[in-house]
Structures are given as structure tokens and as C-alpha cells.
Coordinates of N, CA, C and O in Angstrom, one line a residue:
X10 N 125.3 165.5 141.2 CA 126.0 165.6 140.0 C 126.5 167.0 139.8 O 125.9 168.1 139.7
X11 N 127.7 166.9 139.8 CA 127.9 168.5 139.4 C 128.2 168.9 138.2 O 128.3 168.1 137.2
X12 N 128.5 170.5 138.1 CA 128.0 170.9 136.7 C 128.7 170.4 135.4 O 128.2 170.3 134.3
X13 N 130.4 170.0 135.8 CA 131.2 169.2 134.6 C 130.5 168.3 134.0 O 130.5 168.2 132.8
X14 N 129.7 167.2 135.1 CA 129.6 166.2 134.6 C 128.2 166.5 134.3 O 127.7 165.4 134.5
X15 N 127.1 167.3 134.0 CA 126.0 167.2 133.7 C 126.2 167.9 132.1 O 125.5 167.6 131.1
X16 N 127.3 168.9 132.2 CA 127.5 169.3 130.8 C 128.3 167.9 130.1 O 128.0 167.9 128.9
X17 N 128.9 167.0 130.4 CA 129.0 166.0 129.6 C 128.5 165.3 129.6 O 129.0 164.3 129.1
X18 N 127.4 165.1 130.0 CA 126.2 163.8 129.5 C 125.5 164.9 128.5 O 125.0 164.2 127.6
X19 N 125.3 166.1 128.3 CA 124.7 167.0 127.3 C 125.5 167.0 126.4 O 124.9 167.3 125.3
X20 N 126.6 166.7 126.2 CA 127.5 166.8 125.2 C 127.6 165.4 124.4 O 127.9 165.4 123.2
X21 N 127.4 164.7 124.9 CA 127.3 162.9 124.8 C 126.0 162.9 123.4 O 126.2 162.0 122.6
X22 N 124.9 163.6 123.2 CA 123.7 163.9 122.6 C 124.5 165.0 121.2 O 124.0 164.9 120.1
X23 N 125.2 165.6 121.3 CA 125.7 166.6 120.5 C 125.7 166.3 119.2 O 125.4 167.1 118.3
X24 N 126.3 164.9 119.1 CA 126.0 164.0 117.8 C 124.9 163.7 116.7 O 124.8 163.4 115.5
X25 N 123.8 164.1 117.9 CA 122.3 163.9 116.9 C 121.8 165.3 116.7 O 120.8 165.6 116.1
X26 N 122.7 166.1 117.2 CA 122.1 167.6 116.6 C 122.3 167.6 114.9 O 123.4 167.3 114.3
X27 N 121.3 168.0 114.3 CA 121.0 168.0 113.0 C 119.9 168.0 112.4 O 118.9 168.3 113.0
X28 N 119.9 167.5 110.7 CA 118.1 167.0 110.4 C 118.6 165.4 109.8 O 119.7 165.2 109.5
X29 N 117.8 164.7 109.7 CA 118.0 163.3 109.3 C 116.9 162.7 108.4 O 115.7 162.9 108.7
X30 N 117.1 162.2 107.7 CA 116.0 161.7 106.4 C 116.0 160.2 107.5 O 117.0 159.7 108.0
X31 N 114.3 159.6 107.8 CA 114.3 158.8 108.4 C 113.4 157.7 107.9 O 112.2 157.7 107.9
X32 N 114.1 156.7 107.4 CA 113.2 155.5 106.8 C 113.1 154.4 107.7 O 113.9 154.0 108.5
X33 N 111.2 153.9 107.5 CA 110.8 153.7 108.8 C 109.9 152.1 107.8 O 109.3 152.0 106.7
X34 N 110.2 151.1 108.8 CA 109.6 150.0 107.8 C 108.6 149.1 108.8 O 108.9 148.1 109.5
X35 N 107.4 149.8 108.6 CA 106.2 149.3 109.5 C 105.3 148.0 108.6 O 104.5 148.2 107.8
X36 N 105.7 146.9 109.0 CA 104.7 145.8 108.9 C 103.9 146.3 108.0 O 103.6 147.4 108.4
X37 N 103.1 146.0 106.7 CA 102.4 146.0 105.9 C 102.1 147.3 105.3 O 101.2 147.5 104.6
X38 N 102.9 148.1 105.6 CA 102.7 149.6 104.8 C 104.0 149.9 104.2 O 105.2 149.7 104.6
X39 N 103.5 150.6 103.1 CA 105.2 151.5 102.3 C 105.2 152.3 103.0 O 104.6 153.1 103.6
X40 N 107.3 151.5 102.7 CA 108.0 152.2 103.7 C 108.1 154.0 103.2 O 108.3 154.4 102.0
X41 N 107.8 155.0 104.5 CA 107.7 156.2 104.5 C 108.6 156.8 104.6 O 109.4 155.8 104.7
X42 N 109.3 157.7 104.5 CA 110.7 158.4 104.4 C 109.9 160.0 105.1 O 109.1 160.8 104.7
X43 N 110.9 159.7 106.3 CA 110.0 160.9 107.1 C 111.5 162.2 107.6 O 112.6 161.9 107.3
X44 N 111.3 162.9 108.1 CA 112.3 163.6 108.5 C 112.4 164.4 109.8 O 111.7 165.3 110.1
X45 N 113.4 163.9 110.4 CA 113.5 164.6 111.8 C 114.8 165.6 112.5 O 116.0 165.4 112.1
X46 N 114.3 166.5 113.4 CA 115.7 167.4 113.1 C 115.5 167.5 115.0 O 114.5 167.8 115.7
X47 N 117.0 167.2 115.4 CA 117.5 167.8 116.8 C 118.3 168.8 116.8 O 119.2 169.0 116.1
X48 N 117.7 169.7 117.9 CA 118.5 170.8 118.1 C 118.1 171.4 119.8 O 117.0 171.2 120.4
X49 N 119.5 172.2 120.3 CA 119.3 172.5 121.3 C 118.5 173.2 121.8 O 118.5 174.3 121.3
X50 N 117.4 173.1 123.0 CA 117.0 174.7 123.1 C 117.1 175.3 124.8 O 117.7 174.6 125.6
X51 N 116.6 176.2 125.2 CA 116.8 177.2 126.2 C 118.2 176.8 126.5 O 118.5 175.8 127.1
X52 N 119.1 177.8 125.9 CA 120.6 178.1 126.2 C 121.3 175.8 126.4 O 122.4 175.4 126.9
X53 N 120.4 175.4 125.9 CA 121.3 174.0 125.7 C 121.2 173.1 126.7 O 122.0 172.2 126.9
X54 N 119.6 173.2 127.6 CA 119.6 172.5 128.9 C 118.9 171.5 128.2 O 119.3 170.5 128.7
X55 N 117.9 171.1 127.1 CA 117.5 170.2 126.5 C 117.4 170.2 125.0 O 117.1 171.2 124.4
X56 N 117.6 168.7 124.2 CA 117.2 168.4 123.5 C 116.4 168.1 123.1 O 115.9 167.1 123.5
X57 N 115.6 169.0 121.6 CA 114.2 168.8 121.1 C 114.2 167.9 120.0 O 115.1 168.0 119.2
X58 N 113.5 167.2 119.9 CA 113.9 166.7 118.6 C 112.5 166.3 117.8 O 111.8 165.4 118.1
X59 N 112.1 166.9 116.9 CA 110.6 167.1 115.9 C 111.2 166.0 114.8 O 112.3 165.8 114.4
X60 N 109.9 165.1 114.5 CA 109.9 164.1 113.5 C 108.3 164.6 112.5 O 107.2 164.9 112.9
X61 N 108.7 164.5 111.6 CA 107.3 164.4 110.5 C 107.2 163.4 110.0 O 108.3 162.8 109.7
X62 N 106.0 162.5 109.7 CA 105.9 161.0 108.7 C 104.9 161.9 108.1 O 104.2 162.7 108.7
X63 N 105.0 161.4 106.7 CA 104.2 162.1 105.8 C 102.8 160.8 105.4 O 101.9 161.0 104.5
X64 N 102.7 159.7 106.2 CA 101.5 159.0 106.4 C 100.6 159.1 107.2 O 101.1 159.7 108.2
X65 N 99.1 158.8 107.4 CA 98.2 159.4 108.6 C 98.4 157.8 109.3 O 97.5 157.5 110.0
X66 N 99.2 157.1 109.1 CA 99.5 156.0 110.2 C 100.0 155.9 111.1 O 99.8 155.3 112.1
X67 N 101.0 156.5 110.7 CA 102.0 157.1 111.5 C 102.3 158.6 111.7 O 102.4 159.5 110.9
X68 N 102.5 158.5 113.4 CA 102.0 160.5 114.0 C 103.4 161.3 114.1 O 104.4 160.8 114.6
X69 N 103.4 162.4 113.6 CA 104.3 163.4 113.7 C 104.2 163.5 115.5 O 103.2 163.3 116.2
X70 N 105.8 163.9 115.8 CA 105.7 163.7 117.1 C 106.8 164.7 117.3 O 107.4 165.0 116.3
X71 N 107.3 165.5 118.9 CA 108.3 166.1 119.8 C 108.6 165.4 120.7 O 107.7 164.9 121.4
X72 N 109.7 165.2 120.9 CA 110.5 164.6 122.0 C 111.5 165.8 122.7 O 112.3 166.5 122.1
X73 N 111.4 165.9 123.8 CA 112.4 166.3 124.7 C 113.5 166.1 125.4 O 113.5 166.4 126.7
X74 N 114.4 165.8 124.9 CA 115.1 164.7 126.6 C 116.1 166.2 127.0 O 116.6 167.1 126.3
X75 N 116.1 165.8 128.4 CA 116.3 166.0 130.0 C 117.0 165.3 130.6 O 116.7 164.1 131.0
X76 N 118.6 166.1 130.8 CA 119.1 165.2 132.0 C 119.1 165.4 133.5 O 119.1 166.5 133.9
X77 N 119.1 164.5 134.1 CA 118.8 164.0 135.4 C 120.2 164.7 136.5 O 121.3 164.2 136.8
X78 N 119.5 165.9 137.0 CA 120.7 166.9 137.9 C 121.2 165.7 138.7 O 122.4 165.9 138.8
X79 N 120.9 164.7 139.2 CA 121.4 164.1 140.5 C 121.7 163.1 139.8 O 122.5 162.5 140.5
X80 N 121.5 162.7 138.8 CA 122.5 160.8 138.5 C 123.3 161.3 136.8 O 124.1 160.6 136.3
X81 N 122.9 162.3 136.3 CA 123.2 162.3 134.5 C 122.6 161.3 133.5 O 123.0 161.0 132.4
X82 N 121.6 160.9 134.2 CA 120.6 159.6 133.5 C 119.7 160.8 132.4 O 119.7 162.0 132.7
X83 N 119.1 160.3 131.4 CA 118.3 160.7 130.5 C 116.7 160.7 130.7 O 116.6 160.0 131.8
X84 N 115.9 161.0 130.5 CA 114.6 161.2 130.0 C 114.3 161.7 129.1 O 114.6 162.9 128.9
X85 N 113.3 160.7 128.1 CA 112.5 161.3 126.9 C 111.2 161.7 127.3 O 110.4 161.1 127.9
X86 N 111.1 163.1 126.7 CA 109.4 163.3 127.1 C 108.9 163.3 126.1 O 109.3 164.2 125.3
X87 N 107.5 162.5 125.5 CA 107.3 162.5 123.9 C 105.4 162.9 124.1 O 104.5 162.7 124.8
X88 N 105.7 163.6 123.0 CA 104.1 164.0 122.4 C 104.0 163.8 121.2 O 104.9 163.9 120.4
X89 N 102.8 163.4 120.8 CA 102.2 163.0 119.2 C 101.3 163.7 119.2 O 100.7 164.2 120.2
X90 N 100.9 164.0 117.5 CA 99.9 164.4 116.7 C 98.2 163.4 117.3 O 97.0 163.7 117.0
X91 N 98.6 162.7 118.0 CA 97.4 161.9 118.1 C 97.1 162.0 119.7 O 96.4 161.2 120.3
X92 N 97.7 162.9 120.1 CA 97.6 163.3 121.4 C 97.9 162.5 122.8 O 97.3 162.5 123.9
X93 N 99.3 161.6 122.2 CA 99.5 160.6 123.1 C 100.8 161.6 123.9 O 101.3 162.6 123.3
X94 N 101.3 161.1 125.5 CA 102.3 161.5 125.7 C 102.5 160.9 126.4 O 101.6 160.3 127.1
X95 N 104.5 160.5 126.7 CA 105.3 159.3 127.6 C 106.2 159.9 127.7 O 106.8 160.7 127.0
X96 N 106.5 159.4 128.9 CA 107.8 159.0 128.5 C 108.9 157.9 129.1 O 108.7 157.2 130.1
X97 N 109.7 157.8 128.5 CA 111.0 157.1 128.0 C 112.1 157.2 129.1 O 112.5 158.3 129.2
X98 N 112.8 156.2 130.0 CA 114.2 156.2 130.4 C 115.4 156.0 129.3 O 115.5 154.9 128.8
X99 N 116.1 157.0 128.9 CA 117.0 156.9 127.8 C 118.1 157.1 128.2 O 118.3 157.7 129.3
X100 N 119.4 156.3 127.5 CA 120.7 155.9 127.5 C 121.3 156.2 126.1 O 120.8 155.8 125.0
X101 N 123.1 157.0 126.1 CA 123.2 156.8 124.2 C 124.6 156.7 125.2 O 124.8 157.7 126.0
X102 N 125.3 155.8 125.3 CA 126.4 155.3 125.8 C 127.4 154.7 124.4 O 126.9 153.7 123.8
X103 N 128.6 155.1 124.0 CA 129.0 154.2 123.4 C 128.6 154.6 121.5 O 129.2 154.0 120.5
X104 N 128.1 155.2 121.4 CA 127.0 155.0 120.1 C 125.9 154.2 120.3 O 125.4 153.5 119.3
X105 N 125.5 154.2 121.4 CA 124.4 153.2 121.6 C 122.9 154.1 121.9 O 122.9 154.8 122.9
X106 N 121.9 154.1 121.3 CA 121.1 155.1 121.7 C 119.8 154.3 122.3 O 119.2 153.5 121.5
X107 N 119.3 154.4 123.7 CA 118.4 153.2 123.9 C 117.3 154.1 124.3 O 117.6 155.2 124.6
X108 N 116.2 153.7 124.3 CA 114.7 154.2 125.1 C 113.8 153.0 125.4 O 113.6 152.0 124.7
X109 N 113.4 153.3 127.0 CA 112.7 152.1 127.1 C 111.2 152.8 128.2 O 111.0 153.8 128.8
X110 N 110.4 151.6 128.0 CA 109.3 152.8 128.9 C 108.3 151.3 129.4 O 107.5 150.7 128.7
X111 N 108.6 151.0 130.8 CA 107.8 150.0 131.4 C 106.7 150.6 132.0 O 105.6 150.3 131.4
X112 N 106.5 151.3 132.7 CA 105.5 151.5 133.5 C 104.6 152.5 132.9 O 104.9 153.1 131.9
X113 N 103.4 152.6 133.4 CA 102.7 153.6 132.9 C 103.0 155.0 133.5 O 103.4 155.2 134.6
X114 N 102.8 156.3 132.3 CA 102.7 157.4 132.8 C 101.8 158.3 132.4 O 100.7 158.3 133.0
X115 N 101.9 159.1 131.4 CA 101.1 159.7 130.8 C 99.6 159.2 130.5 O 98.4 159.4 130.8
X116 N 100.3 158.5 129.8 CA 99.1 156.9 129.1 C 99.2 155.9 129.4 O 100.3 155.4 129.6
X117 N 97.8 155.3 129.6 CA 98.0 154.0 130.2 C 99.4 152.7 129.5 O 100.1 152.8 128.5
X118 N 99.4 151.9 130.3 CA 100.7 151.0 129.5 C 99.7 149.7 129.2 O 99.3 149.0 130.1
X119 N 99.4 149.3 127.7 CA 98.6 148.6 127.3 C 100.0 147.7 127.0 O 100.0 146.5 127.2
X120 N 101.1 148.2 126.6 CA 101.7 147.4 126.6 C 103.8 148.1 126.7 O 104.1 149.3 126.6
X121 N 104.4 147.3 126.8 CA 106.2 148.3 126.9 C 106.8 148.4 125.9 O 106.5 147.6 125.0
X122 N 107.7 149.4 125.8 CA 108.1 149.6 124.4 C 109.6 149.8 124.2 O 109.6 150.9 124.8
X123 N 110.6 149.7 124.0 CA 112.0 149.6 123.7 C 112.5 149.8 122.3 O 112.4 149.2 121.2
X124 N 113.1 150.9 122.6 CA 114.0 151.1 121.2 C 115.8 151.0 121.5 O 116.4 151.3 122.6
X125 N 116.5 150.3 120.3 CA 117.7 150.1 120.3 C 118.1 150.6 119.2 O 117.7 150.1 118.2
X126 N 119.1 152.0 119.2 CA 119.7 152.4 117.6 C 121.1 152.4 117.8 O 121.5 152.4 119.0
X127 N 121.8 152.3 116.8 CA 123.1 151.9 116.6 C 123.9 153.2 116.0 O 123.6 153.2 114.8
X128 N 124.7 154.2 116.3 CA 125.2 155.3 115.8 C 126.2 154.5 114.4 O 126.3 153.3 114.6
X129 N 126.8 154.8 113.4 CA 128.0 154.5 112.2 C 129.3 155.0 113.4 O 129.4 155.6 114.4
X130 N 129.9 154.4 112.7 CA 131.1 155.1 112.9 C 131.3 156.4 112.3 O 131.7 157.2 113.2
X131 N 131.3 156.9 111.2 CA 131.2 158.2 111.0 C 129.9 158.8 111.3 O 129.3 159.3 110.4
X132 N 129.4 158.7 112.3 CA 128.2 159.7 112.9 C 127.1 160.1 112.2 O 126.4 161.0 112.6
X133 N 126.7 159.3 110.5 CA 125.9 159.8 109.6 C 124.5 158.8 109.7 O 123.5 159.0 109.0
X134 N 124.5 157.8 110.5 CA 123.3 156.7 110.4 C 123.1 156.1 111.6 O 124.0 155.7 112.4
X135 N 121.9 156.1 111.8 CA 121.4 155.3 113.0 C 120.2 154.2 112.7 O 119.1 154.1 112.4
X136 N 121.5 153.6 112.9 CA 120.0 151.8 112.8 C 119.4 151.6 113.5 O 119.8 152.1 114.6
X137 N 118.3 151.0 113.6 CA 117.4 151.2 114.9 C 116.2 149.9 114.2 O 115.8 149.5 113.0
X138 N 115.8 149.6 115.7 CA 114.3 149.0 116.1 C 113.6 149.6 117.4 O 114.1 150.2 118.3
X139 N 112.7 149.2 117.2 CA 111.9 149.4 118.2 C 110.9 147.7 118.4 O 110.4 147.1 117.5
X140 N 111.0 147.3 119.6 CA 110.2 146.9 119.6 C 109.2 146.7 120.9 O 109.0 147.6 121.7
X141 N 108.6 145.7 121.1 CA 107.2 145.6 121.9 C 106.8 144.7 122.8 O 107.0 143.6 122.2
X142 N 106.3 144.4 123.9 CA 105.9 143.8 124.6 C 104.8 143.7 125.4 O 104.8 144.4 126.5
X143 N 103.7 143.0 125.1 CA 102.4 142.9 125.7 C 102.2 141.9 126.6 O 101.0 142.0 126.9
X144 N 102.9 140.8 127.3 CA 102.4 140.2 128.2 C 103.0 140.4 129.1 O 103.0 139.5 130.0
X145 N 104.0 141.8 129.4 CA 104.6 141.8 130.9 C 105.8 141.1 130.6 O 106.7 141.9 130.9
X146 N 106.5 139.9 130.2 CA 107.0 139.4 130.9 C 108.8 139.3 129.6 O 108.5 139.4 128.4
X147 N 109.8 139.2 129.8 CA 110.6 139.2 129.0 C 110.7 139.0 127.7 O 111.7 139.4 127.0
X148 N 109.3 138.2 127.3 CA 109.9 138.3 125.7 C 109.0 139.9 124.4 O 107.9 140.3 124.2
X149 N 110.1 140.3 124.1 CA 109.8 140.8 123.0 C 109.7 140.8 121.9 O 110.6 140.2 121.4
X150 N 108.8 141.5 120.9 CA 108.7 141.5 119.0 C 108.9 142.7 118.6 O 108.8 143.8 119.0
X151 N 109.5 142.0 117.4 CA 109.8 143.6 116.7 C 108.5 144.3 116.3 O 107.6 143.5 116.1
X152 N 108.2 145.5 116.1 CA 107.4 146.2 116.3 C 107.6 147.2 114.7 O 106.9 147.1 113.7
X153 N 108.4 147.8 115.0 CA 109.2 148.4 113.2 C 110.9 148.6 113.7 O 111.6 148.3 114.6
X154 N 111.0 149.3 112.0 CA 112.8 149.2 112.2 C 112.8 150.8 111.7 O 112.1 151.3 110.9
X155 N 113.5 151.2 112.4 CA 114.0 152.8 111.3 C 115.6 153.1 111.4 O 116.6 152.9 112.1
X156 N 115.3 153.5 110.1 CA 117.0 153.9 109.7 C 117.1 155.4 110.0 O 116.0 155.9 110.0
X157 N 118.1 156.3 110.3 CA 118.1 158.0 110.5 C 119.4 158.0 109.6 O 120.3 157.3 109.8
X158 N 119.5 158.6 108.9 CA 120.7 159.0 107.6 C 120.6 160.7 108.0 O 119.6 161.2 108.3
X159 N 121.5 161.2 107.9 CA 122.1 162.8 108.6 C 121.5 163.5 107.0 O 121.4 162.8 106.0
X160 N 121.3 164.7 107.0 CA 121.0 165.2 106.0 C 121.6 166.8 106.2 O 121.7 167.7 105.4
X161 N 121.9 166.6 107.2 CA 122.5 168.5 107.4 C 123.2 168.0 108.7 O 123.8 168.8 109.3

């Protein structure tokens, strides 16, 4: 991949640079209103992106994504408050922002996990699910939903 096209898959991400008020609707608990902010770091080779939930159910976390010198593919690298770490094959094609993570890495894979968010047309909200899969095999459940609303 050469260097045009690796600076436009970095550019493709540019959209989520900011802070975002993030409402997150987990199965049997009030809904949390947490907040997360992307921004570029070392001279713009990766995106960081820090999330806070202000509940102990849910873990504050860092993500990194990393593009891929030889294809311009994505990777998320994620760490939590609870000392978990993964990571994610990621895609945001389109307004389409995806993460998915089958195999095991960091941590064992008890079970796979997939997120789908949806960019607005004016670039201020991202709809989103996540969800889950424990027997291996194609079908999945929703897991939670989060909304990301731009705040800066």
C-alpha cells in the first residue's frame, strides 16, 4: 500500500475525531450516559479513542486503531478498566463503522463479538449495536445498543 492510499484510509476515521456524549442501553440497568473522545496521536499514525461509563458494570476503556501498511484494513486494539484486552478487525466504509473479533487473542474467546454503527448524515450520531455470539456458529443476539451524539 502506498503512502496516498494509507493516508486515505486515516482520513476515512477523521469524522470521529472529537468528544461524544454516549448513551448505552444494557439489558436490565439504567441507561448510562458515558463519554468518549477520539483524537489523533504520534503525528496522526493512530487513532485513540478513551470512553468513561460512570457505572461499575460497565468498564472505562482505550482503543487504538491501526492501519494495516500492506492492505489499508483496520485494527482495534482495546484495553479496559478490568484488565481485559482484544482485539477487533475494523471497517468504517460508507458511514458504516464495523468491529468484529472471532478468534481468540489477548483473552480467551468464551464467546464473538460484533459491533455495527451507523454514521447521520450530518456526521453528529452514531447508532450502534453490538452484539454476541456463543455457540460458534451464525446466529447472533443483541448484546446492548449505544447511541454516540458529537459534543465538540
Amino acid at each position: 500500500m502506498d503512502a496516498p492510499a494509507r493516508q486515505e484510509a486515516r482520513e476515512r476515521l477523521d469524522v470521529l475525531v472529537g468528544e461524544w456524549v454516549v448513551e448505552a442501553d444494557f439489558p436490565g440497568l439504567a441507561a448510562p450516559v458515558a463519554r468518549s473522545v477520539f483524537e489523533w496521536s504520534l503525528d496522526g499514525q493512530f487513532l485513540v479513542q478513551r470512553s468513561e461509563v460512570p457505572i461499575v458494570e460497565a468498564p472505562d476503556s482505550l482503543a487504538i486503531v491501526a492501519v494495516d501498511p500492506e492492505t489499508g484494513e483496520y485494527t482495534q486494539h482495546y484495553f479496559d478498566s478490568r484488565g481485559v484486552v482484544r482485539l477487533y478487525a475494523m471497517s468504517f466504509t460508507d458511514g458504516v463503522w464495523r468491529l468484529l473479533r472471532e478468534k481468540p487473542d489477548f483473552s480467551p474467546l468464551a464467546f464473538r463479538q460484533r459491533f455495527t454503527g451507523r454514521l447521520s448524515d450530518d456526521g453528529n450520531t452514531i447508532h450502534g449495536i453490538w452484539e454476541i455470539s456463543h455457540d460458534g456458529s451464525s446466529t447472533w443476539d443483541q448484546d446492548f445498543t449505544l447511541t454516540y451524539r458529537r459534543s465538540r
